[in-house]
mmCIF file of N, CA and C in Angstrom:
data_model
loop_
_atom_site.group_PDB
_atom_site.id
_atom_site.type_symbol
_atom_site.label_atom_id
_atom_site.label_comp_id
_atom_site.label_asym_id
_atom_site.label_seq_id
_atom_site.Cartn_x
_atom_site.Cartn_y
_atom_site.Cartn_z
ATOM 1 N N UNK C 26 0.813 -1.146 -0.129
ATOM 2 C CA UNK C 26 -0.007 -0.097 0.013
ATOM 3 C C UNK C 26 0.815 1.277 0.012
ATOM 4 N N UNK C 27 0.557 2.199 -0.785
ATOM 5 C CA UNK C 27 1.380 3.517 -0.917
ATOM 6 C C UNK C 27 0.674 4.381 0.018
ATOM 7 N N UNK C 28 1.534 5.125 0.797
ATOM 8 C CA UNK C 28 1.285 6.032 1.715
ATOM 9 C C UNK C 28 1.116 7.410 1.055
ATOM 10 N N UNK C 29 -0.115 7.774 0.649
ATOM 11 C CA UNK C 29 -0.325 9.070 -0.180
ATOM 12 C C UNK C 29 -0.130 10.200 0.843
ATOM 13 N N UNK C 30 -0.519 10.058 2.139
ATOM 14 C CA UNK C 30 -0.247 11.257 3.090
ATOM 15 C C UNK C 30 1.153 11.657 3.256
ATOM 16 N N UNK C 31 1.997 10.673 3.234
ATOM 17 C CA UNK C 31 3.319 10.914 3.291
ATOM 18 C C UNK C 31 3.881 11.704 1.978
ATOM 19 N N UNK C 32 3.416 11.284 0.932
ATOM 20 C CA UNK C 32 3.766 11.919 -0.400
ATOM 21 C C UNK C 32 3.335 13.412 -0.369
ATOM 22 N N UNK C 33 2.054 13.459 0.133
ATOM 23 C CA UNK C 33 1.493 14.885 0.258
ATOM 24 C C UNK C 33 2.173 15.780 1.226
ATOM 25 N N UNK C 34 2.733 15.180 2.378
ATOM 26 C CA UNK C 34 3.417 15.971 3.209
ATOM 27 C C UNK C 34 4.723 16.443 2.659
ATOM 28 N N UNK C 35 5.467 15.626 1.978
ATOM 29 C CA UNK C 35 6.721 16.041 1.370
ATOM 30 C C UNK C 35 6.524 16.993 0.226
ATOM 31 N N UNK C 36 5.480 16.879 -0.439
ATOM 32 C CA UNK C 36 5.148 17.773 -1.639
ATOM 33 C C UNK C 36 4.837 19.066 -0.982
ATOM 34 N N UNK C 37 3.966 19.225 0.028
ATOM 35 C CA UNK C 37 3.581 20.475 0.639
ATOM 36 C C UNK C 37 4.866 21.193 1.335
ATOM 37 N N UNK C 38 5.692 20.397 1.692
ATOM 38 C CA UNK C 38 7.050 20.993 2.344
ATOM 39 C C UNK C 38 7.866 21.692 1.193
ATOM 40 N N UNK C 39 7.679 21.200 0.119
ATOM 41 C CA UNK C 39 8.718 21.602 -1.005
ATOM 42 C C UNK C 39 8.013 22.489 -1.940
ATOM 43 N N UNK C 40 6.742 22.311 -2.307
ATOM 44 C CA UNK C 40 6.111 22.998 -3.373
ATOM 45 C C UNK C 40 6.378 24.409 -3.577
ATOM 46 N N UNK C 41 6.501 25.267 -2.443
ATOM 47 C CA UNK C 41 6.804 26.740 -2.504
ATOM 48 C C UNK C 41 8.208 27.087 -3.116
ATOM 49 N N UNK C 42 9.102 26.066 -2.927
ATOM 50 C CA UNK C 42 10.481 26.375 -3.477
ATOM 51 C C UNK C 42 10.820 25.835 -4.820
ATOM 52 N N UNK C 43 9.957 24.946 -5.267
ATOM 53 C CA UNK C 43 10.139 24.153 -6.463
ATOM 54 C C UNK C 43 9.551 24.977 -7.704
ATOM 55 N N UNK C 44 10.309 25.042 -8.720
ATOM 56 C CA UNK C 44 9.752 25.640 -9.994
ATOM 57 C C UNK C 44 8.997 24.471 -10.720
ATOM 58 N N UNK C 45 8.470 24.870 -11.914
ATOM 59 C CA UNK C 45 7.656 23.884 -12.670
ATOM 60 C C UNK C 45 8.409 22.556 -12.942
ATOM 61 N N UNK C 46 9.739 22.630 -13.309
ATOM 62 C CA UNK C 46 10.517 21.413 -13.523
ATOM 63 C C UNK C 46 10.754 20.726 -12.334
ATOM 64 N N UNK C 47 10.997 21.378 -11.304
ATOM 65 C CA UNK C 47 11.319 20.751 -9.995
ATOM 66 C C UNK C 47 10.059 19.935 -9.478
ATOM 67 N N UNK C 48 8.880 20.575 -9.560
ATOM 68 C CA UNK C 48 7.623 19.861 -9.176
ATOM 69 C C UNK C 48 7.368 18.656 -10.075
ATOM 70 N N UNK C 49 7.649 18.710 -11.328
ATOM 71 C CA UNK C 49 7.548 17.658 -12.301
ATOM 72 C C UNK C 49 8.389 16.464 -11.873
ATOM 73 N N UNK C 50 9.751 16.779 -11.777
ATOM 74 C CA UNK C 50 10.717 15.795 -11.379
ATOM 75 C C UNK C 50 10.501 15.269 -9.921
ATOM 76 N N UNK C 51 10.041 15.920 -8.912
ATOM 77 C CA UNK C 51 9.698 15.544 -7.681
ATOM 78 C C UNK C 51 8.656 14.452 -7.766
ATOM 79 N N UNK C 52 7.504 14.818 -8.525
ATOM 80 C CA UNK C 52 6.368 14.013 -8.745
ATOM 81 C C UNK C 52 6.883 12.631 -9.296
ATOM 82 N N UNK C 53 7.719 12.861 -10.284
ATOM 83 C CA UNK C 53 8.202 11.617 -10.949
ATOM 84 C C UNK C 53 9.081 10.573 -10.170
ATOM 85 N N UNK C 54 9.890 11.289 -9.328
ATOM 86 C CA UNK C 54 10.790 10.537 -8.329
ATOM 87 C C UNK C 54 9.937 9.870 -7.401
ATOM 88 N N UNK C 55 8.790 10.485 -6.946
ATOM 89 C CA UNK C 55 8.003 9.868 -5.912
ATOM 90 C C UNK C 55 7.189 8.703 -6.495
ATOM 91 N N UNK C 56 6.748 8.831 -7.856
ATOM 92 C CA UNK C 56 6.094 7.784 -8.350
ATOM 93 C C UNK C 56 7.055 6.508 -8.589
ATOM 94 N N UNK C 57 8.319 6.773 -9.042
ATOM 95 C CA UNK C 57 9.229 5.642 -9.198
ATOM 96 C C UNK C 57 9.506 4.971 -7.931
ATOM 97 N N UNK C 58 9.720 5.780 -6.806
ATOM 98 C CA UNK C 58 9.920 5.136 -5.516
ATOM 99 C C UNK C 58 8.869 4.344 -4.977
ATOM 100 N N UNK C 59 7.523 4.690 -5.459
ATOM 101 C CA UNK C 59 6.387 4.014 -4.915
ATOM 102 C C UNK C 59 6.147 2.675 -5.616
ATOM 103 N N UNK C 60 6.591 2.618 -6.939
ATOM 104 C CA UNK C 60 6.445 1.420 -7.658
ATOM 105 C C UNK C 60 5.074 1.295 -8.332
ATOM 106 N N UNK C 61 4.598 0.123 -8.555
ATOM 107 C CA UNK C 61 3.306 -0.039 -9.115
ATOM 108 C C UNK C 61 2.183 0.739 -8.477
ATOM 109 N N UNK C 62 1.451 1.634 -9.299
ATOM 110 C CA UNK C 62 0.391 2.390 -8.868
ATOM 111 C C UNK C 62 1.002 3.680 -8.327
ATOM 112 N N UNK C 63 2.196 3.974 -8.540
ATOM 113 C CA UNK C 63 2.874 5.254 -8.077
ATOM 114 C C UNK C 63 2.318 6.559 -8.626
ATOM 115 N N UNK C 64 2.252 6.323 -9.971
ATOM 116 C CA UNK C 64 1.688 7.662 -10.688
ATOM 117 C C UNK C 64 0.284 7.919 -10.255
ATOM 118 N N UNK C 65 -0.549 7.105 -10.029
ATOM 119 C CA UNK C 65 -1.834 7.387 -9.579
ATOM 120 C C UNK C 65 -1.835 7.979 -8.188
ATOM 121 N N UNK C 66 -1.048 7.285 -7.187
ATOM 122 C CA UNK C 66 -0.890 7.823 -5.900
ATOM 123 C C UNK C 66 -0.357 9.211 -5.876
ATOM 124 N N UNK C 67 0.660 9.487 -6.565
ATOM 125 C CA UNK C 67 1.276 10.872 -6.681
ATOM 126 C C UNK C 67 0.157 11.794 -7.170
ATOM 127 N N UNK C 68 -0.528 11.518 -8.205
ATOM 128 C CA UNK C 68 -1.529 12.253 -8.845
ATOM 129 C C UNK C 68 -2.529 12.603 -7.800
ATOM 130 N N UNK C 69 -2.911 11.617 -7.030
ATOM 131 C CA UNK C 69 -4.102 12.010 -6.011
ATOM 132 C C UNK C 69 -3.508 12.747 -4.865
ATOM 133 N N UNK C 70 -2.306 12.615 -4.444
ATOM 134 C CA UNK C 70 -1.668 13.195 -3.390
ATOM 135 C C UNK C 70 -1.287 14.741 -3.607
ATOM 136 N N UNK C 71 -0.889 14.973 -4.856
ATOM 137 C CA UNK C 71 -0.402 16.310 -5.142
ATOM 138 C C UNK C 71 -1.287 17.231 -5.993
ATOM 139 N N UNK C 72 -2.202 16.409 -6.839
ATOM 140 C CA UNK C 72 -3.023 17.204 -7.685
ATOM 141 C C UNK C 72 -2.267 17.416 -9.080
ATOM 142 N N UNK C 73 -1.093 16.947 -9.207
ATOM 143 C CA UNK C 73 -0.399 16.977 -10.442
ATOM 144 C C UNK C 73 -0.912 16.108 -11.432
ATOM 145 N N UNK C 74 -1.132 16.499 -12.715
ATOM 146 C CA UNK C 74 -1.754 15.758 -13.761
ATOM 147 C C UNK C 74 -0.879 14.521 -14.079
ATOM 148 N N UNK C 75 -1.542 13.420 -14.444
ATOM 149 C CA UNK C 75 -0.888 12.156 -15.013
ATOM 150 C C UNK C 75 0.074 12.510 -16.003
ATOM 151 N N UNK C 76 -0.282 13.355 -17.085
ATOM 152 C CA UNK C 76 0.502 13.702 -18.210
ATOM 153 C C UNK C 76 1.842 14.496 -17.717
ATOM 154 N N UNK C 77 1.756 15.252 -16.861
ATOM 155 C CA UNK C 77 2.860 15.846 -16.311
ATOM 156 C C UNK C 77 3.809 15.003 -15.446
ATOM 157 N N UNK C 78 3.405 13.995 -14.646
ATOM 158 C CA UNK C 78 4.203 13.110 -14.092
ATOM 159 C C UNK C 78 4.861 12.241 -15.181
ATOM 160 N N UNK C 79 4.211 11.831 -16.179
ATOM 161 C CA UNK C 79 4.697 11.180 -17.227
ATOM 162 C C UNK C 79 5.850 11.836 -17.958
ATOM 163 N N UNK C 80 5.619 13.138 -18.184
ATOM 164 C CA UNK C 80 6.817 14.005 -18.802
ATOM 165 C C UNK C 80 7.941 13.940 -17.780
ATOM 166 N N UNK C 81 7.741 14.101 -16.456
ATOM 167 C CA UNK C 81 8.749 13.927 -15.482
ATOM 168 C C UNK C 81 9.501 12.750 -15.515
ATOM 169 N N UNK C 82 8.777 11.602 -15.645
ATOM 170 C CA UNK C 82 9.369 10.222 -15.801
ATOM 171 C C UNK C 82 10.264 10.099 -17.004
ATOM 172 N N UNK C 83 9.695 10.612 -18.089
ATOM 173 C CA UNK C 83 10.580 10.619 -19.409
ATOM 174 C C UNK C 83 11.768 11.469 -19.198
ATOM 175 N N UNK C 84 11.699 12.561 -18.555
ATOM 176 C CA UNK C 84 12.944 13.442 -18.301
ATOM 177 C C UNK C 84 14.063 12.646 -17.385
ATOM 178 N N UNK C 85 13.485 12.021 -16.358
ATOM 179 C CA UNK C 85 14.448 11.226 -15.547
ATOM 180 C C UNK C 85 15.113 10.197 -16.155
ATOM 181 N N UNK C 86 14.268 9.396 -16.938
ATOM 182 C CA UNK C 86 14.825 8.313 -17.591
ATOM 183 C C UNK C 86 15.850 8.692 -18.640
ATOM 184 N N UNK C 87 15.615 9.731 -19.312
ATOM 185 C CA UNK C 87 16.375 10.274 -20.431
ATOM 186 C C UNK C 87 17.684 10.971 -19.911
ATOM 187 N N UNK C 88 17.626 11.329 -18.595
ATOM 188 C CA UNK C 88 18.754 11.951 -17.979
ATOM 189 C C UNK C 88 18.871 13.497 -18.699
ATOM 190 N N UNK C 89 17.716 14.011 -18.972
ATOM 191 C CA UNK C 89 17.525 15.315 -19.633
ATOM 192 C C UNK C 89 18.135 16.415 -18.707
ATOM 193 N N UNK C 90 18.846 17.195 -19.187
ATOM 194 C CA UNK C 90 19.535 18.412 -18.609
ATOM 195 C C UNK C 90 19.030 19.718 -19.321
ATOM 196 N N UNK C 91 18.997 20.757 -18.458
ATOM 197 C CA UNK C 91 18.518 21.950 -19.042
ATOM 198 C C UNK C 91 19.664 22.991 -18.607
ATOM 199 N N UNK C 92 19.796 23.986 -19.367
ATOM 200 C CA UNK C 92 20.906 25.083 -19.086
ATOM 201 C C UNK C 92 20.478 25.707 -17.733
ATOM 202 N N UNK C 93 21.384 25.982 -17.095
ATOM 203 C CA UNK C 93 21.329 26.733 -15.723
ATOM 204 C C UNK C 93 20.405 27.974 -15.859
ATOM 205 N N UNK C 94 19.497 28.077 -15.086
ATOM 206 C CA UNK C 94 18.557 29.325 -15.183
ATOM 207 C C UNK C 94 17.398 29.136 -16.000
ATOM 208 N N UNK C 95 17.315 28.042 -16.805
ATOM 209 C CA UNK C 95 16.140 27.666 -17.592
ATOM 210 C C UNK C 95 15.205 26.670 -16.928
ATOM 211 N N UNK C 96 13.999 26.800 -17.062
ATOM 212 C CA UNK C 96 13.028 25.819 -16.542
ATOM 213 C C UNK C 96 12.378 25.046 -17.695
ATOM 214 N N UNK C 97 12.307 25.779 -18.759
ATOM 215 C CA UNK C 97 11.741 25.037 -20.012
ATOM 216 C C UNK C 97 12.808 24.931 -21.112
ATOM 217 N N UNK C 98 12.556 23.976 -21.990
ATOM 218 C CA UNK C 98 13.373 23.770 -23.158
ATOM 219 C C UNK C 98 13.329 25.116 -24.035
ATOM 220 N N UNK C 99 14.513 25.259 -24.785
ATOM 221 C CA UNK C 99 14.470 26.538 -25.634
ATOM 222 C C UNK C 99 13.190 26.389 -26.605
ATOM 223 N N UNK C 100 12.599 27.533 -26.729
ATOM 224 C CA UNK C 100 11.380 27.720 -27.532
ATOM 225 C C UNK C 100 10.147 27.256 -26.804
ATOM 226 N N UNK C 101 10.264 26.833 -25.475
ATOM 227 C CA UNK C 101 9.162 26.443 -24.696
ATOM 228 C C UNK C 101 8.448 27.568 -23.891
ATOM 229 N N UNK C 102 8.666 28.776 -24.213
ATOM 230 C CA UNK C 102 7.930 30.010 -23.517
ATOM 231 C C UNK C 102 8.665 30.737 -22.689
#
């Protein structure tokens, strides 16, 4: 069983200092750590969309890096 309340507490402790990319990667890391059903648990605990968590997972798996000071890819707004 995944402890969604623990995920929620960690997210609430960090959400004010995380930017868009940080929130996405935090959610993805939590989903990976939780294992099966992790994406759904993180989605319920944080309110972050499944697609956003999926993008975070893809970034973590690819080892994607961004230039210092950038939150989005070039051309991403």
